[in-house]
PDB file of C-alpha atoms in Angstrom:
ATOM      1  CA  MET E   1      39.137  -3.574 -16.131  1.00 53.00           C
ATOM      2  CA  ARG E   2      38.065  -6.174 -13.575  1.00 53.00           C
ATOM      3  CA  SER E   3      38.488  -3.723 -10.696  1.00 60.00           C
ATOM      4  CA  PHE E   4      36.036  -1.378 -12.479  1.00 51.00           C
ATOM      5  CA  LEU E   5      33.504  -4.007 -13.522  1.00 50.00           C
ATOM      6  CA  LEU E   6      32.709  -5.488 -10.085  1.00 47.00           C
ATOM      7  CA  PRO E   7      31.581  -2.186  -8.452  1.00 53.00           C
ATOM      8  CA  VAL E   8      29.466  -1.309 -11.503  1.00 48.00           C
ATOM      9  CA  VAL E   9      27.719  -4.694 -11.498  1.00 46.00           C
ATOM     10  CA  THR E  10      27.112  -4.418  -7.730  1.00 49.00           C
ATOM     11  CA  VAL E  11      25.550  -0.954  -8.042  1.00 49.00           C
ATOM     12  CA  LEU E  12      23.324  -2.067 -10.931  1.00 49.00           C
ATOM     13  CA  ALA E  13      22.146  -5.146  -9.014  1.00 52.00           C
ATOM     14  CA  LEU E  14      21.265  -3.128  -5.919  1.00 48.00           C
ATOM     15  CA  GLY E  15      19.537  -0.436  -7.985  1.00 47.00           C
ATOM     16  CA  SER E  16      17.353  -2.914  -9.861  1.00 43.00           C
ATOM     17  CA  ALA E  17      16.298  -4.565  -6.582  1.00 43.00           C
ATOM     18  CA  SER E  18      15.227  -1.171  -5.224  1.00 43.00           C
ATOM     19  CA  LEU E  19      13.142  -0.480  -8.317  1.00 43.00           C
ATOM     20  CA  ALA E  20      11.449  -3.856  -8.072  1.00 44.00           C
ATOM     21  CA  MET E  21      10.515  -3.204  -4.450  1.00 48.00           C
ATOM     22  CA  ALA E  22       9.163   0.266  -5.288  1.00 52.00           C
ATOM     23  CA  ALA E  23       6.884  -1.208  -7.942  1.00 61.00           C
ATOM     24  CA  GLY E  24       5.320  -3.712  -5.530  1.00 83.00           C
ATOM     25  CA  ALA E  25       2.691  -3.366  -2.861  1.00 90.00           C
ATOM     26  CA  THR E  26       3.209  -1.378   0.310  1.00 95.00           C
ATOM     27  CA  THR E  27       1.660  -2.253   3.668  1.00 97.00           C
ATOM     28  CA  THR E  28       0.458   0.366   6.140  1.00 97.00           C
ATOM     29  CA  THR E  29      -1.010  -0.226   9.581  1.00 97.00           C
ATOM     30  CA  GLY E  30      -3.341   2.216  11.288  1.00 97.00           C
ATOM     31  CA  THR E  31      -6.723   2.905  12.851  1.00 97.00           C
ATOM     32  CA  ILE E  32      -9.735   3.623  10.629  1.00 98.00           C
ATOM     33  CA  LYS E  33     -10.889   7.207  11.176  1.00 98.00           C
ATOM     34  CA  THR E  34     -13.629   7.412   8.529  1.00 98.00           C
ATOM     35  CA  ILE E  35     -15.335   5.133   6.013  1.00 97.00           C
ATOM     36  CA  ASP E  36     -16.822   6.671   2.861  1.00 97.00           C
ATOM     37  CA  THR E  37     -19.025   3.948   1.382  1.00 95.00           C
ATOM     38  CA  ALA E  38     -20.221   6.151  -1.504  1.00 96.00           C
ATOM     39  CA  HIS E  39     -16.680   6.617  -2.844  1.00 96.00           C
ATOM     40  CA  ARG E  40     -15.315   3.325  -1.433  1.00 97.00           C
ATOM     41  CA  VAL E  41     -12.579   5.122   0.519  1.00 98.00           C
ATOM     42  CA  ILE E  42     -11.232   4.615   4.024  1.00 98.00           C
ATOM     43  CA  THR E  43      -9.195   7.218   5.888  1.00 98.00           C
ATOM     44  CA  LEU E  44      -6.780   6.216   8.617  1.00 98.00           C
ATOM     45  CA  ALA E  45      -6.042   8.259  11.747  1.00 97.00           C
ATOM     46  CA  ASP E  46      -2.827   9.584  10.159  1.00 97.00           C
ATOM     47  CA  GLY E  47      -4.884  11.122   7.313  1.00 97.00           C
ATOM     48  CA  SER E  48      -3.882   8.640   4.610  1.00 97.00           C
ATOM     49  CA  THR E  49      -6.707   7.533   2.307  1.00 98.00           C
ATOM     50  CA  TYR E  50      -7.165   4.274   0.420  1.00 98.00           C
ATOM     51  CA  ARG E  51      -9.649   3.439  -2.333  1.00 98.00           C
ATOM     52  CA  LEU E  52     -11.133  -0.045  -2.078  1.00 97.00           C
ATOM     53  CA  LYS E  53     -11.988  -2.437  -4.902  1.00 95.00           C
ATOM     54  CA  LYS E  54     -15.616  -2.677  -5.994  1.00 94.00           C
ATOM     55  CA  THR E  55     -15.648  -6.297  -4.855  1.00 94.00           C
ATOM     56  CA  PHE E  56     -14.495  -5.484  -1.297  1.00 94.00           C
ATOM     57  CA  ASP E  57     -17.188  -6.012   1.365  1.00 94.00           C
ATOM     58  CA  MET E  58     -17.068  -2.690   3.218  1.00 94.00           C
ATOM     59  CA  THR E  59     -19.560  -3.905   5.840  1.00 93.00           C
ATOM     60  CA  THR E  60     -16.687  -5.801   7.496  1.00 93.00           C
ATOM     61  CA  LEU E  61     -14.923  -2.524   8.424  1.00 96.00           C
ATOM     62  CA  LYS E  62     -15.584  -0.380  11.510  1.00 96.00           C
ATOM     63  CA  THR E  63     -14.317   3.054  12.505  1.00 97.00           C
ATOM     64  CA  GLY E  64     -11.806   2.781  15.335  1.00 97.00           C
ATOM     65  CA  GLU E  65     -10.643  -0.638  14.118  1.00 97.00           C
ATOM     66  CA  LYS E  66      -6.902  -1.189  13.697  1.00 98.00           C
ATOM     67  CA  VAL E  67      -6.154  -2.559  10.218  1.00 98.00           C
ATOM     68  CA  SER E  68      -3.318  -3.425   7.898  1.00 97.00           C
ATOM     69  CA  VAL E  69      -3.756  -2.069   4.361  1.00 98.00           C
ATOM     70  CA  SER E  70      -1.842  -3.563   1.445  1.00 97.00           C
ATOM     71  CA  TRP E  71      -1.856  -0.934  -1.317  1.00 98.00           C
ATOM     72  CA  GLU E  72      -0.260   0.385  -4.507  1.00 97.00           C
ATOM     73  CA  LEU E  73      -0.045   3.921  -5.825  1.00 96.00           C
ATOM     74  CA  LYS E  74      -1.989   4.184  -9.102  1.00 95.00           C
ATOM     75  CA  GLY E  75      -1.545   7.698 -10.461  1.00 95.00           C
ATOM     76  CA  LYS E  76      -2.391   9.872  -7.458  1.00 95.00           C
ATOM     77  CA  VAL E  77      -4.676   7.323  -5.760  1.00 96.00           C
ATOM     78  CA  ASN E  78      -3.715   4.737  -3.133  1.00 97.00           C
ATOM     79  CA  LYS E  79      -5.511   1.582  -4.328  1.00 97.00           C
ATOM     80  CA  ALA E  80      -6.049  -0.922  -1.508  1.00 97.00           C
ATOM     81  CA  MET E  81      -5.599  -4.525  -2.542  1.00 95.00           C
ATOM     82  CA  ALA E  82      -6.368  -5.945   0.921  1.00 95.00           C
ATOM     83  CA  VAL E  83      -7.544  -4.628   4.276  1.00 96.00           C
ATOM     84  CA  THR E  84      -7.196  -6.971   7.235  1.00 95.00           C
ATOM     85  CA  PRO E  85      -7.857  -6.444  10.956  1.00 95.00           C
ATOM     86  CA  VAL E  86      -4.826  -6.325  13.245  1.00 95.00           C
ATOM     87  CA  GLN E  87      -5.045  -8.129  16.586  1.00 88.00           C
ATOM     88  CA  GLY E  88      -4.041  -6.230  19.696  1.00 70.00           C
TER      89      GLY E  88
END
């Protein structure tokens, strides 16, 4: 019984850690291609789009700027929680 229990517990522990990571925020780095202020959306050079919070000051962003976007998938929309410039 013990030889069966240890592998099962190990698999369950690793699986639950993976689920917890999937539920958290993801960070993507890229260059801003377009800024849509009407819909509060930025598009990166790779084509990925991120919707910004209503409280985010979009005047701080510039096309061509390299940024790091911390985001979560909400339904079919990538909701940006933070957008910060990347040095270099």
